[in-house]
């Protein structure tokens, strides 16, 4: 979204902490825009001017604001992006600032696109096949998508790798490629992907005499939630929690909770699903009921 260059956005850094910032804004043309921004910051948080170690503004402070900065923040550093124009006509200054910001946004967009391309290339080159869960009202139009719970929960396949910065690179199997595969090729792919999920998979169990046992799964890699696709998932969970009807919370693709359906842990798992902060995947956090007859989605976080 384009930034309104007629506003002077001012950032006050507190106690030399790069993450402790207060942002305020005032009309750029105002002779006291920095002073106005500071008044907003004071209203937002109970802070002292001595807490401020740096002031960064979009526009160069006016002479009046320079005096204000020197008097109010004598030990703070002051920086700005754009020079304040001489005289009262800001038209050219605003136009120039907009052009600069548009170019910055274009550069950032190109850099993000290049980063995504690199993750895709790395996934294709060195990634391992994994089954990937996703929520949808219908199969995806371009990626291979198979129903686990019709109209609610689906899965496909992707090559997955972890980049040096910790981000996950993925290359999804497309619907066209999937439909061109033979049954033997599909079975080989599914066997490889499920084997990769199973590799290094461990249960962690927390017994509770009052509420009942809760279990979780971990693996050395992402998408541990895809373990629900394993052919022995149900039997292994029954062994761990001691119940033949299970509640399974898919909190995120990498976080799964399991308990007996009649245990006292159900409401905690439900709340973990409904309040999940995960927004970075195609899987909407959901609550599953799993028994010998199959899987059903019985609740899910409101779609965002």
XYZ file of C-alpha atoms in Angstrom:
304
model
C 0.000 0.000 0.000
C 1.379 3.398 -0.990
C 2.422 5.574 1.906
C 0.847 9.006 2.329
C 3.810 11.294 1.778
C 1.880 14.314 3.062
C 2.335 12.881 6.538
C 5.554 13.089 8.478
C 5.912 9.652 10.062
C 8.135 9.886 13.128
C 9.662 6.889 14.919
C 10.877 7.212 18.500
C 13.313 4.503 19.551
C 13.444 3.774 23.258
C 16.486 2.766 25.309
C 18.604 1.820 22.252
C 16.282 -1.175 21.667
C 15.704 -1.673 17.934
C 12.410 -3.441 18.706
C 11.063 -0.893 21.194
C 9.645 1.747 18.881
C 6.737 4.177 18.967
C 5.445 5.477 15.650
C 3.325 8.603 15.253
C 2.516 10.991 12.413
C 1.548 14.603 11.788
C 1.098 16.779 8.682
C 4.457 17.086 6.946
C 3.938 20.769 6.216
C 3.295 21.667 9.859
C 6.140 23.614 11.399
C 5.794 21.486 14.556
C 5.067 18.058 13.071
C 7.725 16.323 15.215
C 6.337 18.003 18.352
C 2.819 16.841 17.383
C 4.071 13.284 16.843
C 5.737 13.293 20.269
C 2.479 14.350 21.908
C 0.774 11.350 20.275
C 3.566 9.053 21.494
C 3.200 10.357 25.051
C -0.530 9.634 24.930
C 0.092 6.110 23.624
C 2.565 5.142 26.350
C 3.718 6.564 29.649
C 7.272 7.438 28.688
C 9.783 10.129 29.444
C 11.757 12.064 26.851
C 14.906 10.684 28.492
C 13.826 7.195 27.365
C 14.206 8.208 23.717
C 17.594 7.382 22.203
C 16.831 8.072 18.533
C 14.252 10.044 16.544
C 13.766 9.199 12.876
C 11.353 11.202 10.741
C 10.224 10.873 7.146
C 10.732 14.609 6.547
C 13.535 16.872 7.694
C 12.500 18.774 10.835
C 11.649 22.451 10.497
C 13.800 24.997 12.352
C 11.190 25.027 15.122
C 11.264 21.240 15.377
C 15.070 21.224 15.386
C 14.952 23.482 18.441
C 12.337 21.184 19.972
C 14.508 18.109 19.371
C 17.599 19.729 20.844
C 15.699 20.818 23.943
C 13.565 17.702 24.497
C 15.965 14.929 23.394
C 19.436 16.404 23.906
C 21.146 12.990 23.931
C 19.169 11.316 21.143
C 20.264 10.891 17.549
C 18.139 12.507 14.831
C 17.764 11.231 11.264
C 15.370 11.856 8.373
C 14.712 10.576 4.833
C 13.592 13.536 2.698
C 14.781 17.132 2.724
C 12.222 19.750 3.671
C 11.568 22.085 0.700
C 12.315 25.775 0.895
C 9.209 27.939 0.814
C 5.574 26.928 1.071
C 5.213 24.903 -2.161
C 5.563 21.195 -1.352
C 4.244 19.869 -4.692
C 7.611 18.953 -6.190
C 8.895 17.542 -2.899
C 5.861 15.263 -2.498
C 6.113 14.083 -6.125
C 9.808 13.280 -5.755
C 9.226 11.420 -2.475
C 6.440 9.359 -4.042
C 8.699 8.348 -6.924
C 11.461 7.312 -4.547
C 9.108 5.282 -2.359
C 7.538 3.600 -5.402
C 10.987 2.534 -6.594
C 11.850 1.219 -3.110
C 8.615 -0.798 -3.078
C 9.399 -2.196 -6.533
C 12.879 -3.238 -5.414
C 11.467 -4.925 -2.304
C 8.849 -6.711 -4.417
C 11.517 -7.966 -6.827
C 13.676 -9.134 -3.925
C 10.748 -11.027 -2.355
C 9.915 -12.598 -5.716
C 13.528 -13.655 -6.198
C 13.580 -15.165 -2.708
C 10.424 -17.180 -3.448
C 11.917 -18.360 -6.741
C 15.079 -19.447 -4.944
C 13.091 -21.426 -2.366
C 11.195 -23.157 -5.186
C 14.437 -24.011 -7.011
C 16.056 -25.359 -3.843
C 12.989 -27.439 -3.034
C 13.030 -28.947 -6.526
C 16.770 -29.624 -6.287
C 17.222 -31.039 -2.784
C 13.763 -31.230 -1.190
C 12.126 -34.392 0.148
C 8.590 -35.407 -0.779
C 6.059 -34.859 1.997
C 2.258 -35.013 2.121
C 0.849 -31.536 2.785
C -2.499 -30.962 4.521
C -4.716 -28.083 3.463
C -8.219 -26.825 4.192
C -10.631 -26.098 1.365
C -14.287 -26.270 0.409
C -13.222 -28.088 -2.781
C -10.029 -29.517 -4.309
C -7.442 -26.942 -5.306
C -7.553 -26.016 -9.019
C -3.834 -26.334 -9.812
C -2.131 -28.429 -7.111
C -2.851 -32.120 -6.667
C -5.514 -32.304 -3.973
C -7.081 -35.446 -2.494
C -9.976 -35.452 -0.022
C -9.381 -36.627 3.531
C -12.659 -35.141 4.808
C -14.724 -34.062 1.823
C -15.252 -30.300 1.662
C -13.074 -29.628 4.717
C -9.661 -31.291 4.787
C -7.474 -32.306 1.856
C -3.881 -33.282 1.176
C -1.420 -33.053 -1.678
C 2.305 -33.602 -2.135
C 5.259 -31.244 -2.287
C 9.029 -31.313 -2.313
C 10.097 -29.513 0.849
C 13.397 -28.116 2.073
C 14.485 -25.878 4.933
C 16.432 -22.835 3.750
C 19.510 -21.517 5.625
C 17.399 -18.717 7.136
C 14.864 -21.235 8.495
C 12.145 -20.552 5.918
C 10.459 -23.515 4.245
C 10.873 -23.873 0.488
C 8.184 -25.884 -1.307
C 7.421 -27.120 -4.820
C 3.893 -28.534 -4.994
C 2.948 -31.433 -7.244
C 0.582 -29.957 -9.801
C -2.773 -31.485 -10.664
C -1.688 -31.949 -14.288
C 1.429 -33.914 -13.342
C -0.489 -35.970 -10.799
C -3.211 -36.918 -13.283
C -0.544 -37.984 -15.792
C 1.064 -40.381 -13.293
C 0.387 -44.108 -13.372
C -1.065 -45.849 -10.324
C 2.316 -47.413 -9.685
C 3.997 -43.999 -9.739
C 1.388 -42.553 -7.368
C 1.876 -45.439 -4.941
C 5.649 -44.962 -5.040
C 5.271 -41.221 -4.402
C 2.856 -41.751 -1.512
C 5.113 -44.404 0.012
C 8.153 -42.118 -0.194
C 6.308 -39.068 1.184
C 4.736 -40.971 4.092
C 8.064 -42.661 4.828
C 9.688 -39.239 5.091
C 7.022 -38.074 7.566
C 7.477 -41.230 9.621
C 11.258 -40.913 9.741
C 12.310 -39.724 13.179
C 8.712 -39.376 14.374
C 8.351 -39.598 18.146
C 5.457 -39.379 20.613
C 5.737 -37.240 23.713
C 3.184 -38.198 26.336
C 1.975 -36.186 29.350
C -0.084 -38.379 31.701
C -2.594 -36.670 33.980
C -4.541 -38.728 36.517
C -7.356 -36.183 36.667
C -7.734 -35.052 33.038
C -6.305 -38.009 31.176
C -3.278 -38.415 28.951
C -2.351 -35.878 26.279
C 0.172 -36.698 23.579
C 1.962 -34.746 20.917
C 4.153 -35.705 17.987
C 7.532 -34.356 16.962
C 9.838 -34.975 14.026
C 13.142 -33.599 12.802
C 11.559 -31.449 10.131
C 8.346 -29.621 9.226
C 4.767 -30.824 8.701
C 4.484 -33.231 11.619
C 0.680 -32.817 11.387
C 0.759 -34.828 8.162
C 1.393 -37.881 10.345
C -2.404 -38.301 10.566
C -2.119 -39.820 7.061
C 0.069 -42.713 8.238
C -1.670 -46.083 8.100
C -0.751 -46.869 11.722
C -1.425 -43.378 13.125
C -4.727 -44.373 14.764
C -3.345 -47.554 16.360
C -0.242 -45.780 17.685
C -2.331 -42.985 19.225
C -4.708 -45.474 20.874
C -1.669 -47.099 22.495
C -0.344 -43.765 23.748
C -3.526 -42.246 25.220
C -5.430 -45.420 26.129
C -8.668 -44.604 24.293
C -10.196 -45.911 21.065
C -11.933 -42.629 20.170
C -9.476 -39.772 19.694
C -9.575 -36.005 19.624
C -6.749 -34.627 17.493
C -5.987 -30.917 17.315
C -4.150 -29.677 14.235
C -2.940 -26.420 15.769
C -0.678 -25.778 12.784
C 1.119 -27.958 10.234
C 3.886 -28.401 12.820
C 1.861 -28.725 16.022
C -0.519 -31.581 16.839
C -2.222 -32.554 20.122
C -3.921 -35.894 20.827
C -6.187 -37.128 23.655
C -9.064 -39.489 24.280
C -12.434 -38.143 23.132
C -13.914 -38.629 26.611
C -10.919 -37.201 28.498
C -10.741 -33.907 30.333
C -8.183 -32.637 27.807
C -10.674 -32.086 24.995
C -11.604 -28.505 25.839
C -7.953 -27.462 26.170
C -7.213 -28.891 22.727
C -10.307 -27.227 21.282
C -9.246 -23.846 22.632
C -5.725 -24.334 21.278
C -7.280 -24.887 17.837
C -9.715 -21.975 18.024
C -7.062 -19.519 19.233
C -4.157 -20.768 17.113
C -2.018 -17.840 15.903
C -0.910 -19.729 12.792
C -1.570 -17.743 9.605
C 1.288 -18.932 7.435
C -0.169 -22.061 5.893
C -3.071 -23.348 3.808
C -4.197 -25.528 6.724
C -6.885 -23.905 8.833
C -6.422 -25.114 12.446
C -9.048 -27.771 13.104
C -10.278 -30.343 15.611
C -10.611 -33.944 14.428
C -12.510 -36.905 15.797
C -10.737 -40.110 14.793
C -11.971 -43.618 15.546
C -11.982 -47.024 13.901
C -14.539 -45.772 11.362
C -12.425 -42.864 10.072
C -11.804 -39.128 10.462
C -14.183 -36.194 10.831
C -13.634 -32.465 11.330
C -15.792 -31.447 14.310
C -14.574 -27.878 14.822
C -12.173 -25.367 13.297
C -10.840 -21.893 13.857
C -12.966 -19.231 12.123
C -11.563 -18.669 8.634
C -9.410 -15.523 8.322
